[in-house]
Structure formats: structure tokens, C-alpha cells
Amino acid sequence: LSLVAQEAREEEPDWAYVLQVTWRSWVRLVKLLFVIFLLTAMISSGVGVLAMLLSVISPELSWFTLNLFTWIALSVGVYVAIILYFTSRAIILDDTGILRSLWNTSNVIHRNFLSAIGFILLMNIIQTGLWYIWRILASNAFGTLIGIIGNAYVSTGLVMASFLFYRDRFIAWQQARFQEGK
């Protein structure tokens, strides 16, 4: 991904820099996943304790609380997934820290919400459709080889498209901020 991001920045390949960005990105992404896991566990535990205490008062109130939490968690989960989809791109493309990447991604997504949803849906439709094609091709050795090469080519193109989608919208946001400041 770091090499693809370097191409998206239109820079000449620099393997030392790519390896440094890769290492920093992995560390940042692991930290981000750890924080997400920790927050999810803490909130879920708190809601579980609340539901248990409410079940003493009223089982219906406890079920209502759990159902409400489930709906809120699903809604927030989808929103967070959209933000995190592009946050990983921001961490790698911009080589910035977690908080700055989250801030940048949130701003880009808020300003381009429908196009971001459309982009993510389109990428998933393409990947799902091609998965069926690669599966059909895998019926023999030659087809498997074609599937592997085709999957690598198309998947790399889709990753590049996601970097360019984020980069173009980030640049547009920065230019709009600059214009507002004049």
C-alpha cells in the first residue's frame, strides 16, 4: 500500500521511504485497532451492566435498552467503518498520525458523504462480481493463474482508485479552506 500511495503522490519510487512509511503505518494502524477494540469492549461492558441492573427493575426495560444500544451501535459502526476505510488511506498517503488522519478523513467524508458511500459500494460490487469470475476460472491450473494475475491487477487498480479518491477530495477541501481564508 505504501508503494501504491507513493505512486498516487506521483513520486519516484524510493524503497527506503516506502519501508519507513510501511512500518510507521503498521504501528499506527495497530494502535488504532487496539483503541477501537478497547472502546468497544468498555462501552459494551457498560451497557451490559446497565441492562443487568435494569433487568432487576423491569425485564422489558432491559430488553429495550439492549435493542436501542444495538441499533445505535450498528449505526455508529457503519459510520465508523466508512471513516476508517479512508483513515487507513490517509495514514499511508499523508504519512500522518492517527488523530490528524481521523480529522482529515472526517472532513473529507462529511463534505463528500454520498460520493464516498457510492465509491465504497461500487468498489464492493466490483470486488464481489470479480470474486465470482475468479472462482469460475479456478476450475483448472491455467484459469487459476489467470485469476491470480487478474485479481492482483484489478485489486491494485481499486486500491489506487481509493487513494486517488481520498487525495482529490482532500486537495479540494484544502483549496476551499484556502479560498475561505482570503
Coordinates of N, CA, C and O in Angstrom, one line a residue:
L1 N 0.8 -1.2 0.0 CA 0.0 0.0 0.0 C 0.9 1.3 0.0 O 0.5 2.3 -0.6
S2 N 2.0 1.2 0.7 CA 2.9 2.4 0.7 C 3.4 2.7 -0.7 O 3.6 3.8 -1.0
L3 N 3.7 1.6 -1.4 CA 4.3 1.8 -2.8 C 3.2 2.4 -3.7 O 3.4 3.3 -4.5
V4 N 1.9 1.9 -3.5 CA 0.8 2.4 -4.3 C 0.6 3.9 -3.9 O 0.3 4.7 -4.8
A5 N 0.7 4.2 -2.6 CA 0.5 5.6 -2.2 C 1.5 6.5 -2.7 O 1.2 7.6 -3.1
Q6 N 2.8 6.0 -2.8 CA 3.8 6.8 -3.4 C 3.5 7.1 -4.9 O 3.8 8.2 -5.3
E7 N 3.0 6.1 -5.6 CA 2.6 6.4 -7.0 C 1.4 7.4 -7.0 O 1.3 8.2 -7.9
A8 N 0.5 7.3 -6.1 CA -0.6 8.2 -6.0 C -0.2 9.7 -5.7 O -0.8 10.6 -6.2
R9 N 0.9 9.8 -5.0 CA 1.5 11.1 -4.8 C 2.4 11.6 -6.0 O 2.9 12.6 -5.9
E10 N 2.5 10.7 -7.0 CA 3.2 11.0 -8.2 C 4.7 11.2 -7.9 O 5.3 12.1 -8.5
E11 N 5.2 10.4 -7.0 CA 6.7 10.5 -6.6 C 7.4 9.3 -7.3 O 6.8 8.3 -7.6
E12 N 8.7 9.5 -7.5 CA 9.5 8.4 -7.9 C 9.7 7.3 -6.8 O 9.7 7.7 -5.6
P13 N 9.7 6.1 -7.2 CA 9.8 5.0 -6.1 C 11.1 5.2 -5.3 O 12.2 5.3 -5.9
D14 N 10.9 5.2 -4.0 CA 12.1 5.3 -3.1 C 11.8 4.2 -2.0 O 11.0 4.4 -1.1
W15 N 12.5 3.1 -2.2 CA 12.3 1.9 -1.4 C 12.5 2.2 0.1 O 11.8 1.6 0.9
A16 N 13.5 3.0 0.4 CA 13.8 3.2 1.8 C 12.6 4.0 2.4 O 12.2 3.7 3.6
Y17 N 12.1 5.0 1.7 CA 11.0 5.8 2.2 C 9.7 4.9 2.3 O 9.0 5.0 3.3
V18 N 9.5 4.0 1.3 CA 8.4 3.1 1.3 C 8.4 2.2 2.6 O 7.4 2.0 3.2
L19 N 9.6 1.7 2.9 CA 9.7 0.8 4.0 C 9.5 1.6 5.3 O 8.8 1.0 6.3
Q20 N 9.9 2.8 5.4 CA 9.7 3.6 6.6 C 8.2 3.9 6.8 O 7.7 3.8 7.9
V21 N 7.6 4.3 5.7 CA 6.1 4.6 5.8 C 5.3 3.3 6.1 O 4.4 3.4 6.9
T22 N 5.7 2.2 5.6 CA 5.1 1.0 5.8 C 5.1 0.6 7.3 O 4.1 0.3 7.9
W23 N 6.3 0.8 7.9 CA 6.5 0.5 9.3 C 5.7 1.4 10.2 O 4.9 1.0 11.1
R24 N 5.8 2.7 9.9 CA 5.0 3.7 10.7 C 3.5 3.5 10.5 O 2.7 3.6 11.5
S25 N 3.1 3.1 9.3 CA 1.6 2.9 9.1 C 1.1 1.7 9.8 O 0.1 1.7 10.4
W26 N 1.9 0.6 9.8 CA 1.5 -0.6 10.6 C 1.4 -0.3 12.1 O 0.4 -0.7 12.7
V27 N 2.4 0.4 12.6 CA 2.3 0.8 14.0 C 1.1 1.6 14.3 O 0.3 1.3 15.3
R28 N 0.8 2.6 13.5 CA -0.4 3.5 13.7 C -1.7 2.7 13.6 O -2.6 2.9 14.4
L29 N -1.8 1.9 12.6 CA -3.0 1.1 12.4 C -3.2 0.1 13.5 O -4.4 -0.1 13.9
V30 N -2.2 -0.5 14.0 CA -2.4 -1.5 15.1 C -2.8 -0.7 16.4 O -3.7 -1.2 17.1
K31 N -2.2 0.5 16.6 CA -2.7 1.3 17.7 C -4.1 1.7 17.6 O -4.9 1.6 18.6
L32 N -4.5 2.1 16.4 CA -5.9 2.5 16.1 C -6.9 1.3 16.4 O -7.9 1.5 17.0
L33 N -6.5 0.1 15.9 CA -7.4 -1.0 16.1 C -7.5 -1.4 17.6 O -8.5 -1.8 18.1
F34 N -6.4 -1.2 18.3 CA -6.4 -1.5 19.7 C -7.3 -0.6 20.5 O -8.1 -1.0 21.3
V35 N -7.2 0.7 20.1 CA -8.1 1.7 20.8 C -9.6 1.4 20.4 O -10.4 1.5 21.3
I36 N -9.8 1.1 19.2 CA -11.2 0.8 18.8 C -11.7 -0.5 19.6 O -12.8 -0.5 20.1
F37 N -10.9 -1.5 19.7 CA -11.3 -2.7 20.4 C -11.5 -2.4 21.9 O -12.5 -2.8 22.5
L38 N -10.6 -1.6 22.5 CA -10.8 -1.2 23.9 C -12.0 -0.4 24.1 O -12.8 -0.7 25.1
L39 N -12.3 0.6 23.3 CA -13.5 1.4 23.4 C -14.8 0.5 23.3 O -15.7 0.7 24.0
T40 N -14.8 -0.3 22.3 CA -15.9 -1.2 22.0 C -16.2 -2.1 23.3 O -17.3 -2.3 23.7
A41 N -15.1 -2.7 23.8 CA -15.2 -3.6 25.0 C -15.7 -2.8 26.2 O -16.6 -3.3 26.9
M42 N -15.2 -1.6 26.4 CA -15.7 -0.8 27.5 C -17.1 -0.4 27.4 O -17.9 -0.5 28.4
I43 N -17.5 0.1 26.2 CA -18.9 0.5 26.1 C -19.9 -0.7 26.2 O -20.9 -0.6 26.8
S44 N -19.5 -1.8 25.5 CA -20.3 -3.0 25.6 C -20.5 -3.5 27.0 O -21.6 -3.9 27.4
S45 N -19.4 -3.5 27.8 CA -19.5 -3.9 29.2 C -20.3 -3.0 30.0 O -21.2 -3.5 30.8
G46 N -20.2 -1.7 29.8 CA -21.1 -0.8 30.5 C -22.5 -0.9 30.2 O -23.4 -0.9 31.1
V47 N -22.9 -1.1 28.9 CA -24.3 -1.4 28.5 C -24.8 -2.7 29.1 O -25.9 -2.8 29.6
G48 N -23.9 -3.7 29.1 CA -24.3 -5.0 29.7 C -24.6 -4.9 31.2 O -25.6 -5.4 31.7
V49 N -23.8 -4.1 31.9 CA -24.0 -3.9 33.4 C -25.3 -3.1 33.5 O -26.1 -3.5 34.4
L50 N -25.5 -2.1 32.7 CA -26.7 -1.3 32.8 C -28.0 -2.2 32.5 O -29.0 -2.1 33.3
A51 N -27.9 -3.0 31.5 CA -29.0 -3.9 31.2 C -29.3 -4.9 32.3 O -30.4 -5.2 32.6
M52 N -28.2 -5.4 32.9 CA -28.4 -6.3 34.0 C -29.1 -5.6 35.2 O -30.0 -6.2 35.8
L53 N -28.7 -4.4 35.5 CA -29.3 -3.7 36.6 C -30.7 -3.3 36.3 O -31.6 -3.4 37.2
L54 N -31.0 -3.0 35.0 CA -32.4 -2.7 34.6 C -33.3 -3.9 34.6 O -34.5 -3.8 34.8
S55 N -32.7 -5.1 34.4 CA -33.5 -6.3 34.4 C -34.1 -6.6 35.8 O -35.1 -7.3 35.9
V56 N -33.4 -6.1 36.8 CA -33.9 -6.2 38.2 C -35.2 -5.4 38.3 O -36.2 -5.8 38.9
I57 N -35.2 -4.2 37.7 CA -36.4 -3.3 37.8 C -37.5 -3.8 36.8 O -38.6 -4.0 37.2
S58 N -37.1 -4.0 35.6 CA -38.1 -4.4 34.6 C -37.3 -5.1 33.4 O -36.5 -4.5 32.7
P59 N -37.7 -6.4 33.1 CA -37.0 -7.1 32.0 C -37.3 -6.4 30.7 O -36.5 -6.4 29.8
E60 N -38.5 -5.8 30.5 CA -38.8 -5.1 29.3 C -37.9 -3.9 29.1 O -37.5 -3.6 28.0
L61 N -37.7 -3.2 30.2 CA -36.8 -2.0 30.1 C -35.4 -2.5 29.7 O -34.7 -1.8 28.9
S62 N -35.0 -3.6 30.3 CA -33.6 -4.1 29.9 C -33.5 -4.5 28.5 O -32.6 -4.2 27.8
W63 N -34.6 -5.2 27.9 CA -34.6 -5.5 26.5 C -34.6 -4.3 25.6 O -34.0 -4.2 24.6
F64 N -35.4 -3.3 26.0 CA -35.5 -2.1 25.3 C -34.1 -1.4 25.2 O -33.7 -0.9 24.2
T65 N -33.4 -1.4 26.4 CA -32.1 -0.8 26.4 C -31.1 -1.5 25.5 O -30.3 -0.9 24.8
L66 N -31.1 -2.8 25.5 CA -30.2 -3.6 24.7 C -30.6 -3.4 23.2 O -29.7 -3.3 22.4
N67 N -31.9 -3.4 22.9 CA -32.2 -3.2 21.5 C -31.8 -1.8 21.0 O -31.3 -1.6 19.9
L68 N -32.1 -0.8 21.8 CA -31.7 0.6 21.5 C -30.2 0.7 21.3 O -29.7 1.3 20.3
F69 N -29.4 0.0 22.2 CA -28.0 0.0 22.1 C -27.5 -0.7 20.8 O -26.6 -0.2 20.1
T70 N -28.2 -1.8 20.4 CA -27.8 -2.5 19.2 C -28.0 -1.6 18.0 O -27.2 -1.6 17.1
W71 N -29.2 -0.9 17.9 CA -29.4 0.0 16.8 C -28.4 1.1 16.7 O -27.9 1.5 15.6
I72 N -28.1 1.7 17.9 CA -27.2 2.8 17.9 C -25.8 2.3 17.5 O -25.0 2.9 16.7
A73 N -25.4 1.1 18.0 CA -24.1 0.5 17.7 C -24.0 0.2 16.3 O -22.9 0.4 15.7
L74 N -25.0 -0.3 15.6 CA -25.0 -0.6 14.2 C -24.8 0.7 13.4 O -24.0 0.7 12.4
S75 N -25.6 1.7 13.8 CA -25.5 3.0 13.0 C -24.1 3.6 13.2 O -23.5 4.0 12.2
V76 N -23.6 3.6 14.4 CA -22.3 4.2 14.6 C -21.2 3.3 14.0 O -20.3 3.8 13.4
G77 N -21.4 2.0 14.0 CA -20.5 1.1 13.4 C -20.3 1.3 11.9 O -19.2 1.3 11.4
V78 N -21.4 1.5 11.2 CA -21.4 1.8 9.8 C -20.7 3.1 9.5 O -19.8 3.2 8.6
Y79 N -21.0 4.1 10.3 CA -20.3 5.4 10.1 C -18.8 5.3 10.4 O -18.0 5.8 9.6
V80 N -18.5 4.6 11.5 CA -17.1 4.5 11.8 C -16.3 3.7 10.7 O -15.2 4.0 10.4
A81 N -17.0 2.7 10.2 CA -16.4 1.8 9.1 C -16.1 2.7 7.9 O -15.0 2.5 7.3
I82 N -17.0 3.6 7.6 CA -16.8 4.5 6.4 C -15.6 5.4 6.7 O -14.7 5.6 5.8
I83 N -15.5 6.0 7.9 CA -14.4 6.8 8.3 C -13.1 6.0 8.3 O -12.1 6.5 7.7
L84 N -13.1 4.8 8.9 CA -11.9 4.0 8.9 C -11.4 3.5 7.6 O -10.2 3.3 7.4
Y85 N -12.3 3.3 6.7 CA -12.0 2.9 5.3 C -11.0 3.9 4.7 O -10.0 3.5 4.1
F86 N -11.3 5.1 4.9 CA -10.4 6.2 4.3 C -9.3 6.6 5.3 O -8.3 7.2 4.8
T87 N -9.5 6.4 6.5 CA -8.4 6.7 7.5 C -7.1 5.9 7.2 O -6.0 6.5 7.3
S88 N -7.3 4.7 6.9 CA -6.1 3.9 6.6 C -5.4 4.5 5.4 O -4.2 4.5 5.3
R89 N -6.2 4.9 4.4 CA -5.6 5.6 3.2 C -4.9 6.9 3.6 O -3.8 7.2 3.1
A90 N -5.5 7.6 4.5 CA -4.9 8.9 4.9 C -3.6 8.7 5.7 O -2.6 9.4 5.5
I91 N -3.6 7.7 6.6 CA -2.4 7.4 7.3 C -1.2 7.0 6.4 O -0.1 7.5 6.6
I92 N -1.5 6.2 5.4 CA -0.5 5.8 4.5 C -0.1 6.9 3.4 O 1.1 7.2 3.2
L93 N -1.1 7.5 2.9 CA -0.9 8.5 1.8 C -0.2 9.8 2.4 O 0.7 10.3 1.8
D94 N -0.8 10.3 3.5 CA -0.2 11.5 4.0 C 0.9 11.3 5.0 O 1.5 12.3 5.4
D95 N 1.1 10.1 5.4 CA 2.1 9.7 6.4 C 1.9 10.6 7.7 O 2.9 11.3 8.2
T96 N 0.7 10.7 8.2 CA 0.4 11.5 9.3 C -0.1 10.5 10.5 O -0.3 9.4 10.3
G97 N -0.1 11.1 11.7 CA -0.5 10.3 12.8 C -2.0 10.0 12.8 O -2.8 10.4 11.9
I98 N -2.4 9.2 13.8 CA -3.8 8.7 13.9 C -4.8 9.9 14.0 O -5.8 9.9 13.2
L99 N -4.6 10.8 14.9 CA -5.6 11.9 15.2 C -5.7 12.8 13.9 O -6.8 13.1 13.5
R100 N -4.6 13.1 13.3 CA -4.6 14.0 12.1 C -5.3 13.3 11.0 O -6.1 13.9 10.3
S101 N -5.1 12.0 10.8 CA -5.7 11.2 9.8 C -7.2 11.1 10.0 O -8.0 11.2 9.1
L102 N -7.6 10.9 11.2 CA -9.0 10.8 11.5 C -9.7 12.2 11.3 O -10.8 12.2 10.7
W103 N -9.0 13.2 11.6 CA -9.6 14.6 11.4 C -9.7 14.8 9.9 O -10.8 15.3 9.4
N104 N -8.7 14.6 9.1 CA -8.7 14.8 7.7 C -9.8 13.9 7.0 O -10.5 14.4 6.2
T105 N -9.8 12.7 7.4 CA -10.8 11.8 6.8 C -12.2 12.2 7.2 O -13.1 12.2 6.3
S106 N -12.5 12.6 8.4 CA -13.8 13.0 8.8 C -14.2 14.2 8.0 O -15.4 14.3 7.5
N107 N -13.4 15.1 7.8 CA -13.7 16.3 7.0 C -13.9 16.0 5.5 O -14.9 16.5 4.9
V108 N -13.1 15.1 5.0 CA -13.3 14.7 3.6 C -14.6 14.0 3.4 O -15.4 14.2 2.5
I109 N -14.9 13.1 4.3 CA -16.2 12.3 4.3 C -17.4 13.2 4.5 O -18.4 13.1 3.7
H110 N -17.4 14.1 5.4 CA -18.5 15.0 5.7 C -18.8 15.8 4.4 O -20.0 16.1 4.2
R111 N -17.8 16.2 3.7 CA -18.0 17.1 2.6 C -18.4 16.3 1.3 O -18.8 16.9 0.3
N112 N -18.1 15.0 1.3 CA -18.4 14.2 0.2 C -19.1 12.9 0.6 O -18.7 11.8 0.1
F113 N -20.1 13.0 1.4 CA -20.6 11.8 2.0 C -21.3 10.8 1.0 O -20.9 9.6 0.9
L114 N -22.1 11.4 0.1 CA -22.8 10.5 -0.8 C -21.9 9.9 -1.9 O -22.0 8.7 -2.2
S115 N -20.9 10.7 -2.3 CA -19.9 10.1 -3.3 C -19.0 9.1 -2.6 O -18.6 8.1 -3.2
A116 N -18.7 9.3 -1.3 CA -17.9 8.3 -0.6 C -18.7 7.0 -0.4 O -18.1 5.9 -0.7
I117 N -20.0 7.1 -0.1 CA -20.8 5.9 0.0 C -20.9 5.2 -1.3 O -20.7 4.0 -1.4
G118 N -21.1 6.0 -2.4 CA -21.2 5.4 -3.7 C -19.9 4.7 -4.1 O -19.9 3.7 -4.7
F119 N -18.8 5.4 -3.8 CA -17.5 4.8 -4.1 C -17.2 3.5 -3.4 O -16.8 2.5 -4.0
I120 N -17.5 3.5 -2.1 CA -17.3 2.2 -1.4 C -18.2 1.1 -1.9 O -17.8 0.0 -2.0
L121 N -19.5 1.5 -2.1 CA -20.4 0.5 -2.7 C -20.0 -0.1 -4.0 O -20.0 -1.3 -4.3
L122 N -19.5 0.8 -4.9 CA -19.1 0.4 -6.2 C -17.9 -0.5 -6.1 O -17.8 -1.5 -6.8
M123 N -16.9 -0.1 -5.3 CA -15.7 -1.0 -5.1 C -16.1 -2.4 -4.6 O -15.6 -3.4 -5.1
N124 N -17.1 -2.4 -3.7 CA -17.5 -3.7 -3.1 C -18.3 -4.5 -4.2 O -18.1 -5.8 -4.3
I125 N -19.1 -3.9 -5.0 CA -19.8 -4.6 -6.1 C -18.8 -5.1 -7.1 O -18.9 -6.3 -7.5
I126 N -17.8 -4.3 -7.5 CA -16.7 -4.8 -8.4 C -16.0 -6.0 -7.8 O -15.8 -7.0 -8.5
Q127 N -15.5 -5.9 -6.6 CA -14.8 -7.0 -6.0 C -15.6 -8.2 -5.8 O -15.1 -9.3 -6.0
T128 N -16.9 -8.1 -5.5 CA -17.8 -9.2 -5.3 C -18.0 -9.9 -6.7 O -17.9 -11.1 -6.8
G129 N -18.3 -9.1 -7.7 CA -18.5 -9.7 -9.0 C -17.3 -10.4 -9.5 O -17.4 -11.5 -10.1
L130 N -16.1 -9.8 -9.3 CA -14.9 -10.4 -9.8 C -14.5 -11.7 -9.0 O -13.9 -12.6 -9.5
W131 N -14.9 -11.7 -7.8 CA -14.7 -12.9 -6.9 C -15.4 -14.1 -7.6 O -14.8 -15.2 -7.6
Y132 N -16.6 -13.9 -8.1 CA -17.3 -15.0 -8.8 C -16.6 -15.4 -10.1 O -16.5 -16.6 -10.4
I133 N -16.1 -14.4 -10.8 CA -15.3 -14.7 -12.0 C -14.1 -15.5 -11.7 O -13.8 -16.5 -12.4
W134 N -13.3 -15.0 -10.7 CA -12.1 -15.7 -10.3 C -12.4 -17.2 -9.9 O -11.6 -18.1 -10.2
R135 N -13.5 -17.3 -9.2 CA -13.9 -18.7 -8.7 C -14.2 -19.6 -9.9 O -13.8 -20.8 -9.9
I136 N -14.8 -19.1 -10.9 CA -15.1 -19.9 -12.1 C -13.9 -20.2 -12.8 O -13.7 -21.4 -13.3
L137 N -13.0 -19.3 -12.9 CA -11.7 -19.5 -13.6 C -10.8 -20.5 -12.9 O -10.0 -21.2 -13.5
A138 N -11.0 -20.7 -11.6 CA -10.1 -21.6 -10.8 C -10.4 -23.0 -11.0 O -9.9 -23.9 -10.3
S139 N -11.2 -23.4 -12.0 CA -11.5 -24.8 -12.3 C -10.4 -25.6 -12.8 O -10.4 -26.8 -12.8
N140 N -9.3 -24.9 -13.3 CA -8.1 -25.6 -13.8 C -6.9 -24.7 -13.5 O -7.0 -23.6 -13.1
A141 N -5.7 -25.3 -13.7 CA -4.5 -24.6 -13.3 C -4.3 -23.3 -14.1 O -3.9 -22.3 -13.5
F142 N -4.5 -23.3 -15.4 CA -4.3 -22.1 -16.2 C -5.3 -21.0 -15.8 O -5.0 -19.9 -15.7
G143 N -6.6 -21.4 -15.5 CA -7.6 -20.5 -15.1 C -7.2 -19.9 -13.7 O -7.4 -18.7 -13.5
T144 N -6.6 -20.7 -12.8 CA -6.2 -20.2 -11.5 C -5.1 -19.2 -11.7 O -5.1 -18.1 -11.0
L145 N -4.1 -19.4 -12.6 CA -3.1 -18.5 -12.9 C -3.7 -17.1 -13.4 O -3.3 -16.1 -13.0
I146 N -4.6 -17.2 -14.4 CA -5.2 -16.1 -14.9 C -6.0 -15.3 -13.8 O -5.9 -14.1 -13.7
G147 N -6.7 -16.1 -13.0 CA -7.4 -15.4 -11.8 C -6.5 -14.7 -10.9 O -6.8 -13.6 -10.4
I148 N -5.4 -15.3 -10.6 CA -4.4 -14.7 -9.6 C -3.9 -13.4 -10.2 O -3.8 -12.3 -9.6
I149 N -3.4 -13.4 -11.5 CA -2.9 -12.3 -12.2 C -4.0 -11.2 -12.3 O -3.8 -10.0 -12.0
G150 N -5.2 -11.6 -12.7 CA -6.3 -10.6 -12.9 C -6.7 -10.0 -11.6 O -6.9 -8.8 -11.5
N151 N -6.8 -10.8 -10.5 CA -7.1 -10.3 -9.2 C -6.1 -9.3 -8.7 O -6.4 -8.2 -8.2
A152 N -4.8 -9.6 -8.9 CA -3.8 -8.7 -8.5 C -3.8 -7.4 -9.2 O -3.7 -6.3 -8.6
Y153 N -4.1 -7.5 -10.5 CA -4.1 -6.3 -11.3 C -5.3 -5.4 -11.0 O -5.2 -4.2 -10.7
V154 N -6.5 -6.0 -10.9 CA -7.7 -5.2 -10.6 C -7.7 -4.7 -9.2 O -8.1 -3.6 -8.9
S155 N -7.3 -5.5 -8.2 CA -7.2 -5.1 -6.8 C -6.3 -4.0 -6.6 O -6.6 -3.0 -5.9
T156 N -5.1 -4.0 -7.3 CA -4.2 -2.9 -7.2 C -4.8 -1.6 -7.8 O -4.7 -0.5 -7.2
G157 N -5.5 -1.8 -8.9 CA -6.2 -0.6 -9.5 C -7.3 0.0 -8.6 O -7.4 1.2 -8.5
L158 N -8.0 -0.9 -7.9 CA -9.0 -0.4 -7.0 C -8.4 0.3 -5.8 O -8.9 1.3 -5.3
V159 N -7.3 -0.2 -5.3 CA -6.6 0.4 -4.2 C -6.1 1.8 -4.6 O -6.2 2.8 -3.9
M160 N -5.5 1.9 -5.8 CA -5.1 3.1 -6.3 C -6.2 4.1 -6.5 O -6.1 5.3 -6.2
A161 N -7.4 3.6 -6.9 CA -8.6 4.4 -7.1 C -9.0 5.0 -5.7 O -9.4 6.2 -5.6
S162 N -8.9 4.2 -4.7 CA -9.3 4.7 -3.3 C -8.3 5.7 -2.8 O -8.8 6.7 -2.2
F163 N -7.0 5.6 -3.1 CA -6.1 6.6 -2.8 C -6.4 7.9 -3.5 O -6.3 9.0 -3.0
L164 N -6.6 7.8 -4.8 CA -6.9 9.0 -5.6 C -8.2 9.6 -5.2 O -8.3 10.9 -5.2
F165 N -9.2 8.8 -4.9 CA -10.5 9.4 -4.4 C -10.3 10.2 -3.2 O -10.7 11.4 -3.1
Y166 N -9.6 9.7 -2.2 CA -9.3 10.4 -1.0 C -8.4 11.7 -1.3 O -8.7 12.8 -0.8
R167 N -7.3 11.5 -2.1 CA -6.4 12.6 -2.3 C -7.1 13.7 -3.0 O -6.9 14.9 -2.6
D168 N -7.9 13.5 -4.1 CA -8.6 14.5 -4.8 C -9.5 15.3 -3.9 O -9.6 16.5 -4.0
R169 N -10.3 14.6 -3.1 CA -11.2 15.3 -2.2 C -10.5 16.0 -1.1 O -11.0 17.1 -0.7
F170 N -9.4 15.5 -0.6 CA -8.6 16.2 0.4 C -8.1 17.5 -0.2 O -8.2 18.6 0.5
I171 N -7.5 17.5 -1.4 CA -7.0 18.7 -2.0 C -8.1 19.7 -2.3 O -7.9 20.9 -2.0
A172 N -9.3 19.2 -2.7 CA -10.4 20.1 -2.9 C -10.8 20.8 -1.6 O -11.1 22.0 -1.6
W173 N -10.8 20.0 -0.5 CA -11.2 20.6 0.8 C -10.1 21.6 1.2 O -10.5 22.7 1.7
Q174 N -8.8 21.3 1.0 CA -7.8 22.3 1.4 C -7.9 23.6 0.6 O -7.7 24.7 1.1
Q175 N -8.2 23.4 -0.7 CA -8.3 24.6 -1.6 C -9.5 25.4 -1.2 O -9.5 26.7 -1.2
A176 N -10.6 24.8 -0.8 CA -11.8 25.5 -0.3 C -11.5 26.3 1.0 O -11.9 27.4 1.2
R177 N -10.7 25.6 1.9 CA -10.3 26.3 3.1 C -9.5 27.5 2.8 O -9.6 28.6 3.4
F178 N -8.6 27.4 1.8 CA -7.7 28.5 1.5 C -8.5 29.6 0.9 O -8.3 30.8 1.2
Q179 N -9.5 29.3 0.0 CA -10.4 30.3 -0.6 C -11.2 31.0 0.5 O -11.5 32.2 0.4
E180 N -11.7 30.3 1.5 CA -12.5 30.9 2.6 C -11.6 31.9 3.4 O -12.1 32.8 3.9
G181 N -10.3 31.5 3.5 CA -9.4 32.3 4.3 C -9.1 33.7 3.7 O -8.6 34.6 4.3
K182 N -9.3 33.8 2.3 CA -8.9 35.0 1.6 C -9.8 36.1 1.9 O -10.9 36.1 2.1

